CSV table of C-alpha atoms in Angstrom, one decimal:
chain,number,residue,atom,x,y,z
A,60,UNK,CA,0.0,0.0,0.0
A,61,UNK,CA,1.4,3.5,-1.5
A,62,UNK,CA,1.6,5.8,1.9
A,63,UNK,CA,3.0,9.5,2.1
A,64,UNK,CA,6.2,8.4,3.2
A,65,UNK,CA,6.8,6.8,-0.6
A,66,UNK,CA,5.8,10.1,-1.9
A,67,UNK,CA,7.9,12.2,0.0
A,68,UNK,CA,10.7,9.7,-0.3
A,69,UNK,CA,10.1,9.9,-4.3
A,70,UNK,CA,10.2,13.5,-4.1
A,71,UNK,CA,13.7,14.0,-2.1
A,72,UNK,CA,14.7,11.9,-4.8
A,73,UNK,CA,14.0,14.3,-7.4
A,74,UNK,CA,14.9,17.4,-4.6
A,75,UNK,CA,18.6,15.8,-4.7
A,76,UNK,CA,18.3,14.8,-8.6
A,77,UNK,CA,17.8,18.9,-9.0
A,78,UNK,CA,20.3,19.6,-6.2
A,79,UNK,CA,23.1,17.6,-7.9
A,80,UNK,CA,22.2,19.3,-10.9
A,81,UNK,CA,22.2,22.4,-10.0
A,82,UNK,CA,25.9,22.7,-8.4
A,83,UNK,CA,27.4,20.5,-10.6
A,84,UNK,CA,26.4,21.7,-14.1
A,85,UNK,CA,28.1,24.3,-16.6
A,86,UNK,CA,25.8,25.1,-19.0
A,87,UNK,CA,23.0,27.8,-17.2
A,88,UNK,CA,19.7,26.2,-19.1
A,89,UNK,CA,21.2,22.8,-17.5
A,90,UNK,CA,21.3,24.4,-14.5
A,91,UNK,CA,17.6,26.1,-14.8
A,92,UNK,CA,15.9,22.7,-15.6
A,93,UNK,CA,17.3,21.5,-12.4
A,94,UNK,CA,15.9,24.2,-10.3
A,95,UNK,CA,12.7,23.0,-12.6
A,96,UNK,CA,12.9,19.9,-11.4
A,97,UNK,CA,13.3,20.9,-7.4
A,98,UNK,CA,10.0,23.2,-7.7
A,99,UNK,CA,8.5,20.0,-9.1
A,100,UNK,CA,10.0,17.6,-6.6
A,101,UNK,CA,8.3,20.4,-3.7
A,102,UNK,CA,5.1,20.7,-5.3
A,103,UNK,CA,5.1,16.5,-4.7
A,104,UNK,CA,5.8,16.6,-1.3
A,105,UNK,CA,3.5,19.5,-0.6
A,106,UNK,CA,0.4,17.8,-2.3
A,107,UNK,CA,0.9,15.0,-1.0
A,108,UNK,CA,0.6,16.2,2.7
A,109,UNK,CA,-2.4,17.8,1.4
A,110,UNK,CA,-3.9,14.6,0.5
A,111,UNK,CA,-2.8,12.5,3.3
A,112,UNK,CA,-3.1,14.9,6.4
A,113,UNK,CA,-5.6,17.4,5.7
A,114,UNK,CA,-7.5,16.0,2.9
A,115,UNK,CA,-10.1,18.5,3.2
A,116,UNK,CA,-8.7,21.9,3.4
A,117,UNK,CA,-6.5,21.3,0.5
A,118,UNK,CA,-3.7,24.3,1.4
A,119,UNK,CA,-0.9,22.0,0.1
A,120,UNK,CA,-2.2,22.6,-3.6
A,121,UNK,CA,-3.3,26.0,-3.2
A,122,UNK,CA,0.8,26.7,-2.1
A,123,UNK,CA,1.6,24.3,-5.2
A,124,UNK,CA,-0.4,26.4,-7.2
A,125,UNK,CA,1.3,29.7,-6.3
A,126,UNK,CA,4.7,27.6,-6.4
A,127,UNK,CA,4.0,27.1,-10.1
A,128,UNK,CA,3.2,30.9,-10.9
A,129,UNK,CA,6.7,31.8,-9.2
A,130,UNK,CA,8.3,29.2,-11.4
A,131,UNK,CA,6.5,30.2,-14.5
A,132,UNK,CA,8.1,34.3,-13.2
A,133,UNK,CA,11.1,32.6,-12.6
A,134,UNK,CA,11.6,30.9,-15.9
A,135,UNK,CA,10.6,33.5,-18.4
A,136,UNK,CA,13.2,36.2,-16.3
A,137,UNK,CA,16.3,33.5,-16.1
A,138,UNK,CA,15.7,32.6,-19.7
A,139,UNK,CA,15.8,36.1,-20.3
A,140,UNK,CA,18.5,36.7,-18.4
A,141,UNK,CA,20.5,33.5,-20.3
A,142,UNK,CA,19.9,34.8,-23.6
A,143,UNK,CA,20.8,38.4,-22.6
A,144,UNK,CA,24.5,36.4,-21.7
A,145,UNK,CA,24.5,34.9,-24.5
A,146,UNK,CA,24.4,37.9,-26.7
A,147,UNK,CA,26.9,39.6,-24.8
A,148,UNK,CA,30.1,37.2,-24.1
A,149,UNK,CA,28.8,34.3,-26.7
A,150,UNK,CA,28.6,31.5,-24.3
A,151,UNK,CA,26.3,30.3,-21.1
A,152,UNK,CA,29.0,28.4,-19.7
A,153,UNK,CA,28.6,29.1,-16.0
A,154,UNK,CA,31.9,28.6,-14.9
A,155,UNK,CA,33.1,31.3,-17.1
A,156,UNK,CA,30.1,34.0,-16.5
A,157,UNK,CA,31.9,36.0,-13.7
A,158,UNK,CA,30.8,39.2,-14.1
A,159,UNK,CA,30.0,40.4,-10.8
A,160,UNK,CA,33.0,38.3,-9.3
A,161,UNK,CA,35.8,41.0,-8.3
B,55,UNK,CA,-4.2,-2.1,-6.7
B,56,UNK,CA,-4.4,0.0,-9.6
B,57,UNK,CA,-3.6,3.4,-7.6
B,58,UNK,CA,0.0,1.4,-6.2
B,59,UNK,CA,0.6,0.3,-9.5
B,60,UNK,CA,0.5,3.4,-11.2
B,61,UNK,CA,2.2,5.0,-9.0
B,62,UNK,CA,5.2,2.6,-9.1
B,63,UNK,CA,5.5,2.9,-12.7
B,64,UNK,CA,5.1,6.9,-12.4
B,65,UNK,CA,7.8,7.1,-9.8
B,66,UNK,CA,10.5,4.6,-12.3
B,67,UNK,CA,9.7,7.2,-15.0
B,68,UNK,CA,9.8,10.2,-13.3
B,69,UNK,CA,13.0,9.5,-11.4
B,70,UNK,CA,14.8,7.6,-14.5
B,71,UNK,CA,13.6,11.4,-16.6
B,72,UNK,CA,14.9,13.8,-14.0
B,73,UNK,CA,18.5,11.7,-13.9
B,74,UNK,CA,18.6,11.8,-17.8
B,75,UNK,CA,18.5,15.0,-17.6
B,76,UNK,CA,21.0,16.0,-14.9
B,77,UNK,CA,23.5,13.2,-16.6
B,78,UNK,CA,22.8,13.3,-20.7
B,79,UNK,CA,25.3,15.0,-22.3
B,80,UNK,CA,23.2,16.3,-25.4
B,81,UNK,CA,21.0,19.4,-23.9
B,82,UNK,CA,18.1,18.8,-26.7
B,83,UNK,CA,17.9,15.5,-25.0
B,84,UNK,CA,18.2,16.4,-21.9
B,85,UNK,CA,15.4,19.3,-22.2
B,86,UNK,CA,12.9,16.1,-23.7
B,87,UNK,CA,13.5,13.8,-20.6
B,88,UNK,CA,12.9,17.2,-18.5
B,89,UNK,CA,9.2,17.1,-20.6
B,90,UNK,CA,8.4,13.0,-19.7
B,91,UNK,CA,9.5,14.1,-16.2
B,92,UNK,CA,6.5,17.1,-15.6
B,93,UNK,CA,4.4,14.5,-17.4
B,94,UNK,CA,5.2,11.9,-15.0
B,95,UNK,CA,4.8,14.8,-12.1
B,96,UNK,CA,1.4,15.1,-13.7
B,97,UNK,CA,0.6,11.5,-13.1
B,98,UNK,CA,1.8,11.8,-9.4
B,99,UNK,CA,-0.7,14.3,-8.9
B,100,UNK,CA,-3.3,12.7,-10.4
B,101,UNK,CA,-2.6,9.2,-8.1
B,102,UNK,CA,-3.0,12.0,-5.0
B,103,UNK,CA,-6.5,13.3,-6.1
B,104,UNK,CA,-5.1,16.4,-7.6
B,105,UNK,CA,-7.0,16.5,-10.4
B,106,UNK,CA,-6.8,19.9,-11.4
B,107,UNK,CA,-3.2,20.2,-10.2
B,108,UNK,CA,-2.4,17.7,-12.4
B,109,UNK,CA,-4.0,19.4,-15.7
B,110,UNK,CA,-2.6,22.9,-14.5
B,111,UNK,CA,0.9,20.9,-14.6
B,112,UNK,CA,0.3,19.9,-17.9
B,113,UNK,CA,-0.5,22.9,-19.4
B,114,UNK,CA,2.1,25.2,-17.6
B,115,UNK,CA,4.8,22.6,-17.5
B,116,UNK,CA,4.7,20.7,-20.5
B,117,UNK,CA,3.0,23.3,-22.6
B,118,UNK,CA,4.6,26.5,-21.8
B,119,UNK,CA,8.3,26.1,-19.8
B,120,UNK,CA,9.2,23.3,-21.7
B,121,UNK,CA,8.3,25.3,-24.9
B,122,UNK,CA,10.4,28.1,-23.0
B,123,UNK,CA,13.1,26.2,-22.3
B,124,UNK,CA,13.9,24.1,-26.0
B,125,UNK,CA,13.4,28.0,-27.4
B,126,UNK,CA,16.3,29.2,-24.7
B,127,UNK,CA,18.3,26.0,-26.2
B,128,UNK,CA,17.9,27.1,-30.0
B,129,UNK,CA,18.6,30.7,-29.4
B,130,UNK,CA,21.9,30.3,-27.6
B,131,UNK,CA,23.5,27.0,-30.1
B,132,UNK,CA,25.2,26.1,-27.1
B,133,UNK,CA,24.1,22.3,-28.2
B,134,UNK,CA,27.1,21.3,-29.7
B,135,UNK,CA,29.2,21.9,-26.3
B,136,UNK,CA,26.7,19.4,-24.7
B,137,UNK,CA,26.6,20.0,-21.7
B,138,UNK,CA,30.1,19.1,-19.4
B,139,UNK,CA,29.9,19.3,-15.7
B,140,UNK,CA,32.4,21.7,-13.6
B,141,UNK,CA,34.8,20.8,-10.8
B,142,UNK,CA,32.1,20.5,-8.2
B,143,UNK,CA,30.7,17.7,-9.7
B,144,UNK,CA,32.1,15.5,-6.7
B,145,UNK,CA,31.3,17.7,-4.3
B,146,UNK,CA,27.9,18.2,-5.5
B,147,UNK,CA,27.5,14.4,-5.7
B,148,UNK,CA,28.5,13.7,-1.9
B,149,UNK,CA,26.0,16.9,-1.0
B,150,UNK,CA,23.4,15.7,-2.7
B,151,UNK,CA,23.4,12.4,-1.5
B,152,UNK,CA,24.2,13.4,2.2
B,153,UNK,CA,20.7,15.7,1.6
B,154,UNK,CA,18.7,12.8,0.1
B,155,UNK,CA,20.0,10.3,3.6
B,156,UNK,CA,19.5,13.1,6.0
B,157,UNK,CA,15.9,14.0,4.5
B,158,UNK,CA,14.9,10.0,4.4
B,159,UNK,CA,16.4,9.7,8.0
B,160,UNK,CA,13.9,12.1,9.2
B,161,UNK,CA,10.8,12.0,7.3
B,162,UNK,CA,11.1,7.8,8.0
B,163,UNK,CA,11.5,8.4,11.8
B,164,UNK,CA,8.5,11.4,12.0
B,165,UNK,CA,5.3,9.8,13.1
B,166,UNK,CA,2.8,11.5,10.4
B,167,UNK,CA,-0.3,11.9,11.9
B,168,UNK,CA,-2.2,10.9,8.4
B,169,UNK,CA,-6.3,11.6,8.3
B,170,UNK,CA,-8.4,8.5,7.6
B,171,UNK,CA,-11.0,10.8,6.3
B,172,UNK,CA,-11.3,10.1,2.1
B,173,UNK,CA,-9.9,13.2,-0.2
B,174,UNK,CA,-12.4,15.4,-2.2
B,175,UNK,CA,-13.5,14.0,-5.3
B,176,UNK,CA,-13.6,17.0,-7.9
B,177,UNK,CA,-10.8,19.6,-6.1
B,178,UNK,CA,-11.8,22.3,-8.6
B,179,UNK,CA,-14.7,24.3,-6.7
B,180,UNK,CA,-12.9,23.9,-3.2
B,181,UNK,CA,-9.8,25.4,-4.8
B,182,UNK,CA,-12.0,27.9,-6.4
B,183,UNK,CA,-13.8,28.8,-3.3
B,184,UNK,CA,-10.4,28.7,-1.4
B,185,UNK,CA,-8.7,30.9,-4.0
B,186,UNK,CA,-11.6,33.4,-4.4
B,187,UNK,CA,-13.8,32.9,-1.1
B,188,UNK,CA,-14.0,34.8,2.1
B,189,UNK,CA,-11.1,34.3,3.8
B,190,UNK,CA,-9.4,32.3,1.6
B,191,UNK,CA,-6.2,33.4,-0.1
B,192,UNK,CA,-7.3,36.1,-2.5
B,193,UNK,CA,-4.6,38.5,-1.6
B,194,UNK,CA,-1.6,36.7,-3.0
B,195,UNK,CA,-4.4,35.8,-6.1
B,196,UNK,CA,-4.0,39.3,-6.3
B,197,UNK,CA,-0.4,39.5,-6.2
B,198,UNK,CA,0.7,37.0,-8.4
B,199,UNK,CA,-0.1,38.9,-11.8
B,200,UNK,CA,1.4,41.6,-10.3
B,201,UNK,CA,4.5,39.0,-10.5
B,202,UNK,CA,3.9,37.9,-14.0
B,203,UNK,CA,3.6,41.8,-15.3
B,204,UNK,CA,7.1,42.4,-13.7
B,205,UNK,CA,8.5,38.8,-15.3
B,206,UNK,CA,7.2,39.5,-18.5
B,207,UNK,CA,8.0,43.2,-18.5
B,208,UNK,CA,11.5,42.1,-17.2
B,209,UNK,CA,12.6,39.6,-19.8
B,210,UNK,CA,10.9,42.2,-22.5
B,211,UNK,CA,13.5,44.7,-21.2
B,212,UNK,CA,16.5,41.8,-21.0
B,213,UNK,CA,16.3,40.4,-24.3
B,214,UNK,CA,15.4,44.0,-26.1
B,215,UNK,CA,17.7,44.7,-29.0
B,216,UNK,CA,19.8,48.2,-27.9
């Protein structure tokens, strides 16, 4: 029987996927899926304590809801932001974008 | 049971879609698994009762960010370099993994206090009356366009030709 503990095992799974992702990758659109794919992994773990401790007030996906609209913001300004890069020094490479390193 | 079932085989693909994309080295590729992944999210949400969740996910995951994102991969023909890691990538492994014990540690050892009572059927009028009700959470339903204006007149003003 599938409990909350196997869905908020399954999503520090995908938390740490995104995690490792996130530090480890150069290319910044790499890097942006993985913060994606922690949202996601959040918005798991919040519905399903929604469904399994308060099933009737239903908060967990009202804050999964508003998690999605900050992700939507958050994509369309870092995409932004990555093509903005791009024009300028011709690459996304993180490593090498160190412009406000002194 | 059906609901265990699907949830096993949502669970394999989602997790076996979020490490293709964290380890392909093709960023096309990588972007596609990150589109099965939301679609397996999706599927998560519908095994909890989240039914609208679920078809929100859909259409601003899988219709619009993922759109988003393979558009950010065209523009900036950064395909070719794949996509390397950096010299944190142990580090990064052993932090990761030290998260992912830690976080199973405790959630295994918390004693949940789970409700016996059955989840709402259709979730789309209590979210609507939650969202837009008395006392529900219409100020930050009230905010968050205020958000999307800023993002949208943000990347207008990033991306802008000079």
């Amino acid at each position: 029987m599938v409990g909350l503990e196997h869905y908020l095992i399954l999503a520090a799974v995908l938390f740490a996927i995104g995690l490792y992702g996130a530090l480890a990758k150069r290319n910044a659109i790499i890097i942006l899926m993985s913060i994606e794919l922690m949202l996601n992994a959040v918005n798991i773990a919040m519905v399903a304590f929604s469904r399994y401790i308060v099933p009737l007030q239903l908060t967990g996906q009202i804050f999964a809801i508003f998690v999605m609209v900050v992700a939507a913001a958050e994509v369309a300004v870092g995409l932004a932001i990555i093509i903005a890069i791009y024009r300028h020094h011709k690459t996304i490479d993180a490593t090498k974008i160190d412009l406000m390193k002194w | 049971m059906g609901l265990d079932v699907a949830f096993w085989i949502l669970a394999v693909v989602g997790v076996t879609a979020a490490l293709a994309v964290v380890l392909l080295g093709d960023v096309f590729r990588a972007a596609l698994s990150l589109v099965l992944c939301f679609l397996a999210v999706a599927g998560i949400y519908l095994t909890l009762n989240a039914d609208f969740l679920a078809v929100v996910q859909i259409l601003v995951y899988v219709g619009a960010i993922s759109v988003l994102i393979i558009l950010a991969i065209m523009l900036t023909r950064e395909v070719q370099r794949g996509s390397p890691s950096n010299r944190l990538r142990i580090p990064a492994l052993f932090v990761a993994a030290l998260f992912l014990v830690v976080v199973i540690y405790a959630l295994l050892n918390t004693n949940w206090q789970i409700s016996s009572v059955p989840p709402l059927e259709p979730t789309t009028p209590a979210i609507a009356g939650l969202l837009f009700g008395e006392g529900g959470f219409i100020l930050p339903v009230e905010i968050a366009p205020i958000l999307l204006l800023a993002a949208i007149i943000g990347a207008i003003v990033l991306v802008r030709e000079k």
